[in-house]
Coordinates of N, CA and C in Angstrom, one line a residue:
M297 N 95.7 103.5 80.3 CA 96.8 103.1 79.5 C 98.1 103.6 80.1
F298 N 99.1 102.8 80.1 CA 100.5 103.3 80.5 C 101.2 103.9 79.4
T299 N 101.9 105.0 79.6 CA 102.8 105.6 78.7 C 104.1 105.6 79.3
L300 N 105.1 105.0 78.6 CA 106.5 104.9 79.1 C 107.4 105.7 78.2
Y301 N 107.9 106.8 78.7 CA 108.8 107.7 77.9 C 110.2 107.2 78.2
G302 N 111.0 106.9 77.1 CA 112.3 106.5 77.3 C 113.2 106.8 76.1
R303 N 114.3 106.1 76.0 CA 115.2 106.2 74.9 C 115.7 104.8 74.6
G304 N 116.0 104.6 73.3 CA 116.5 103.3 72.9 C 117.8 102.8 73.5
W305 N 118.6 103.7 73.9 CA 120.0 103.4 74.4 C 120.0 103.4 76.0
C306 N 118.8 103.6 76.6 CA 118.7 103.8 78.0 C 118.5 102.5 78.8
H307 N 119.5 102.0 79.5 CA 119.3 100.7 80.2 C 118.2 100.8 81.3
L308 N 118.1 102.0 82.0 CA 117.0 102.1 83.0 C 115.7 102.0 82.3
C309 N 115.6 102.5 81.1 CA 114.3 102.4 80.3 C 114.0 100.9 80.0
D310 N 115.0 100.2 79.6 CA 114.8 98.8 79.4 C 114.4 98.0 80.7
D311 N 115.0 98.4 81.8 CA 114.7 97.8 83.1 C 113.2 98.1 83.4
M312 N 112.8 99.3 83.3 CA 111.4 99.7 83.6 C 110.4 99.0 82.7
R313 N 110.7 98.9 81.4 CA 109.8 98.2 80.5 C 109.7 96.7 80.9
D314 N 110.8 96.1 81.2 CA 110.8 94.7 81.6 C 110.0 94.5 82.9
A315 N 110.1 95.4 83.9 CA 109.4 95.3 85.1 C 107.9 95.6 85.0
L316 N 107.6 96.5 84.1 CA 106.2 96.9 83.9 C 105.4 95.8 83.2
A317 N 106.0 95.1 82.2 CA 105.3 94.1 81.4 C 104.4 93.1 82.1
P318 N 104.9 92.5 83.2 CA 104.0 91.5 83.9 C 102.9 92.2 84.6
V319 N 103.1 93.4 85.2 CA 102.1 94.1 85.9 C 101.0 94.5 84.9
A320 N 101.4 95.1 83.8 CA 100.5 95.5 82.7 C 99.7 94.3 82.2
A321 N 100.3 93.2 82.0 CA 99.6 92.0 81.6 C 98.6 91.5 82.7
E322 N 99.0 91.5 83.9 CA 98.2 91.1 85.0 C 96.9 91.9 85.1
F323 N 97.0 93.2 84.9 CA 95.8 94.1 85.0 C 95.2 94.4 83.6
G324 N 95.8 93.8 82.5 CA 95.2 94.0 81.2 C 95.3 95.5 80.7
V325 N 96.4 96.1 81.1 CA 96.6 97.5 80.7 C 97.6 97.6 79.6
A326 N 97.2 98.4 78.5 CA 98.1 98.6 77.4 C 99.3 99.5 77.8
V327 N 100.4 99.3 77.1 CA 101.6 100.1 77.3 C 102.0 100.7 76.0
D328 N 102.1 102.0 76.0 CA 102.6 102.7 74.8 C 104.0 103.2 75.1
Y329 N 105.0 102.7 74.4 CA 106.4 103.1 74.6 C 106.7 104.2 73.7
V330 N 107.2 105.3 74.2 CA 107.5 106.5 73.4 C 109.0 106.8 73.5
D331 N 109.7 106.7 72.4 CA 111.1 107.0 72.3 C 111.2 108.6 72.2
I332 N 111.7 109.2 73.2 CA 111.7 110.7 73.2 C 112.6 111.3 72.1
D333 N 113.5 110.5 71.7 CA 114.5 111.0 70.7 C 113.8 111.2 69.3
T334 N 112.6 110.8 69.2 CA 111.8 111.0 67.9 C 111.1 112.3 67.9
D335 N 111.1 113.1 69.0 CA 110.4 114.3 69.2 C 111.1 115.3 70.0
A336 N 111.5 116.4 69.4 CA 112.4 117.4 70.0 C 111.7 118.0 71.3
A337 N 110.4 118.1 71.2 CA 109.7 118.7 72.4 C 109.8 117.7 73.6
L338 N 109.7 116.4 73.3 CA 109.8 115.4 74.4 C 111.3 115.4 74.9
V339 N 112.2 115.6 74.1 CA 113.6 115.6 74.5 C 113.8 116.9 75.4
A340 N 113.2 118.0 75.0 CA 113.3 119.2 75.9 C 112.6 119.0 77.2
R341 N 111.5 118.2 77.2 CA 110.8 118.1 78.5 C 111.4 117.0 79.4
Y342 N 111.9 115.9 78.8 CA 112.3 114.8 79.7 C 113.9 114.6 79.6
D343 N 114.5 114.8 78.5 CA 115.9 114.6 78.3 C 116.5 113.5 79.2
E344 N 117.3 113.8 80.2 CA 117.9 112.8 81.0 C 117.1 112.3 82.2
D345 N 115.8 112.7 82.2 CA 114.9 112.2 83.3 C 114.2 110.9 83.0
V346 N 114.5 110.3 81.8 CA 113.9 109.1 81.5 C 114.5 107.9 82.3
P347 N 113.7 106.8 82.5 CA 112.4 106.6 82.0 C 111.3 107.4 82.9
V348 N 110.2 107.7 82.3 CA 109.1 108.3 83.0 C 107.9 107.4 82.7
L349 N 107.1 107.0 83.7 CA 106.0 106.1 83.5 C 104.7 106.9 83.9
L350 N 103.7 107.0 83.0 CA 102.5 107.6 83.3 C 101.4 106.6 83.2
L351 N 100.3 106.7 84.0 CA 99.1 106.0 83.9 C 98.0 106.9 83.7
D352 N 97.4 106.8 82.5 CA 96.3 107.7 82.1 C 96.7 109.2 82.3
G353 N 97.9 109.5 81.9 CA 98.4 110.8 81.9 C 99.0 111.3 83.2
A354 N 98.9 110.6 84.2 CA 99.5 111.0 85.5 C 100.8 110.2 85.8
E355 N 101.8 111.0 86.2 CA 103.1 110.3 86.4 C 103.0 109.4 87.6
V356 N 103.6 108.2 87.4 CA 103.6 107.2 88.5 C 105.1 106.9 88.9
C357 N 106.0 106.8 88.0 CA 107.4 106.5 88.3 C 108.3 107.4 87.4
R358 N 109.5 107.6 88.0 CA 110.6 108.3 87.2 C 111.9 107.6 87.6
H359 N 112.7 107.3 86.6 CA 114.0 106.7 86.8 C 114.0 105.2 87.1
R360 N 113.2 104.8 88.1 CA 113.2 103.4 88.5 C 111.7 102.9 88.7
F361 N 111.4 101.7 88.4 CA 110.1 101.1 88.5 C 109.8 100.9 90.0
D362 N 108.7 101.3 90.4 CA 108.2 101.2 91.8 C 106.9 100.4 91.8
D363 N 107.1 99.1 92.0 CA 105.9 98.1 91.9 C 104.8 98.6 92.8
A364 N 105.1 99.0 94.0 CA 104.0 99.4 95.0 C 103.3 100.6 94.5
R365 N 104.0 101.6 94.0 CA 103.4 102.8 93.5 C 102.5 102.5 92.2
V366 N 103.0 101.7 91.4 CA 102.2 101.3 90.2 C 100.9 100.6 90.6
R367 N 101.0 99.6 91.5 CA 99.8 98.9 91.9 C 98.9 99.8 92.7
D368 N 99.4 100.7 93.5 CA 98.5 101.7 94.2 C 97.8 102.6 93.2
A369 N 98.5 103.0 92.1 CA 97.9 103.9 91.1 C 96.8 103.1 90.4
L370 N 97.0 101.8 90.1 CA 96.0 101.0 89.4 C 94.8 100.8 90.4
A371 N 95.1 100.5 91.6 CA 94.0 100.3 92.6 C 93.1 101.6 92.8
A372 N 93.8 102.7 92.7 CA 93.1 104.0 92.9 C 92.1 104.2 91.7
R373 N 92.3 103.6 90.6 CA 91.5 103.8 89.4 C 90.5 102.6 89.2
R374 N 90.4 101.8 90.2 CA 89.4 100.7 90.1 C 88.0 101.3 90.0
P375 N 87.0 100.7 89.3 CA 87.1 99.3 88.7 C 87.7 99.3 87.3
K376 N 88.2 100.5 86.8 CA 88.7 100.5 85.5 C 89.9 99.5 85.3
Y377 N 90.7 99.4 86.3 CA 91.9 98.5 86.3 C 91.8 97.5 87.4
R378 N 91.7 96.2 87.1 CA 91.8 95.2 88.2 C 92.4 94.0 87.6
P379 N 93.0 93.1 88.4 CA 93.6 91.9 87.8 C 92.7 91.1 87.0
A380 N 93.2 90.5 85.9 CA 92.4 89.7 85.1 C 91.8 88.5 85.8
E381 N 90.6 88.1 85.4 CA 89.9 87.0 86.1 C 90.7 85.8 86.1
G382 N 90.7 85.0 87.2 CA 91.3 83.7 87.2 C 92.8 83.7 87.7
L383 N 93.3 84.9 87.9 CA 94.7 85.0 88.4 C 94.8 84.8 89.9
F384 N 93.7 85.1 90.6 CA 93.7 85.1 92.1 C 92.5 84.3 92.6
G385 N 92.7 83.0 92.6 CA 91.6 82.3 93.2 C 91.2 81.2 92.3

């Protein structure tokens, strides 16, 4: 599962969420969006470092979406994550 830490007013967070959506759909991976402003501990931890993207608890991206890093992280966790059947071939 992806966890995306962000803020409602953060344009970089919106950009990462938009870029992540098709990749998550391609691999059938759920995305949990967490607004850090709802939790003081998360604000203390991430504050202005958002967005932060985790895959199964491991950080994959910070500030900007990196398609290659995300796909590499998914590939490293195969066979758990692989493209949905029928997309390639």
